[in-house]
């Protein structure tokens, strides 16, 4: 007798027949949402706490109907959604998606494996290893970063660039601690920890500072140059000063495409210093990394050969929806050595074969989703040529063109100034005048809710960031956005001031 396996069905729950029907409805709902997103207000018109009065204080005792839930999505959820894929969303950085990736996520949820080890689901582990090699080859990463058949390096999908930075720092901390203890067996971990110091540019993301806090090490900000980049001279000066004080430099984060202004630390200068001083060099290219697939931008990654680890987010520009943060290391034993714990219930017969890896040793959590399916679907349904064609037609090259278009519009208005060089899809600009004036302009822009921007500080200046984000954004949207900003500036400057 054949046993039929199915999901548990309680009263009024969804069986496979209804799932087929509702699934088609949900796909239509998602497609309609994305096709019609331009017609939705980009930023919600709600106040904190808006949602709680709209839903019951306890879960329903009896099942609700699917139709009622979908109705409440529009009535309750959508009014509080910031629409990141709207062509009028110019805040933060892009958040990618595509229909192949969304379909892959459905399959990921259906398989439902928790891929902490090869034995937990062999395909989950092995596909990730291969997809990271595929992507590494698209970026033309040095061979040392690829797993291949016998390589010492390899890639792993982290949840975010923040996780990748923390993982790299913790691995570097373990590596230097063991090296120093091997040379001086009497050294305690505590004695080493209190002297360890890490470095990043003063323009690095706040997650780098957080990694230092979690890792329990000092993190020092290296003053950036006139283009907001970390240079060799400033780093070397800090190293010499700290070594003279008995500190132990061990870790450097170089950023390619900073969050504030998309500046690029000078890898060709910083990298050799890190290698000479035996410091772990981690590259954070969370935003800019996708552009390196294009030969036109690959030069921005020159110097990656000096790095111990490299990370970027395909979920920003590369058609793969969140979460998918790609991280490579030259020596995977550096990660495994820092995080490996092997309780009996997680062991399996193949873990020491040398043919596979258990990704639980590469990350902070134990469990992990089958995220490589998204990459596999996208890479296969587009192909490398199709993916490159997409990148050239839309983001990032289209984003770069549109950013320069906005830059040109700003430059034509003598009331405004451009604050940094425009390299990719981000324009930093401001009204000539006080910080308070620019704060008021941003308040008016975001209060109007026609477009959405966020600010940054560059040195002592309050600056507005205009980031080209949506896959569907076109010149007309940029023109409308600038016209809106200029009109609000005119109104603001005509207002009597104290």
PDB file of C-alpha atoms in Angstrom, residues 9-15 18 62-66:
ATOM      1  CA  UNK A   9      -5.098  19.634   7.474  1.00  0.00           C
ATOM      2  CA  UNK A  10      -7.186  20.985  10.314  1.00  0.00           C
ATOM      3  CA  UNK A  11     -10.692  22.419  10.102  1.00  0.00           C
ATOM      4  CA  UNK A  12     -11.085  24.943   7.292  1.00  0.00           C
ATOM      5  CA  UNK A  13      -7.349  24.989   6.491  1.00  0.00           C
ATOM      6  CA  UNK A  14      -5.833  24.969   3.035  1.00  0.00           C
ATOM      7  CA  UNK A  15      -5.516  21.645   1.185  1.00  0.00           C
ATOM      8  CA  UNK A  18      -7.059  25.219  -2.618  1.00  0.00           C
ATOM      9  CA  UNK A  62     -11.834  30.236  14.520  1.00  0.00           C
ATOM     10  CA  UNK A  63     -10.174  30.286  11.073  1.00  0.00           C
ATOM     11  CA  UNK A  64     -10.466  33.402   8.937  1.00  0.00           C
ATOM     12  CA  UNK A  65     -11.229  33.189   5.235  1.00  0.00           C
ATOM     13  CA  UNK A  66      -8.397  33.669   2.751  1.00  0.00           C
TER      14      UNK A  66
END
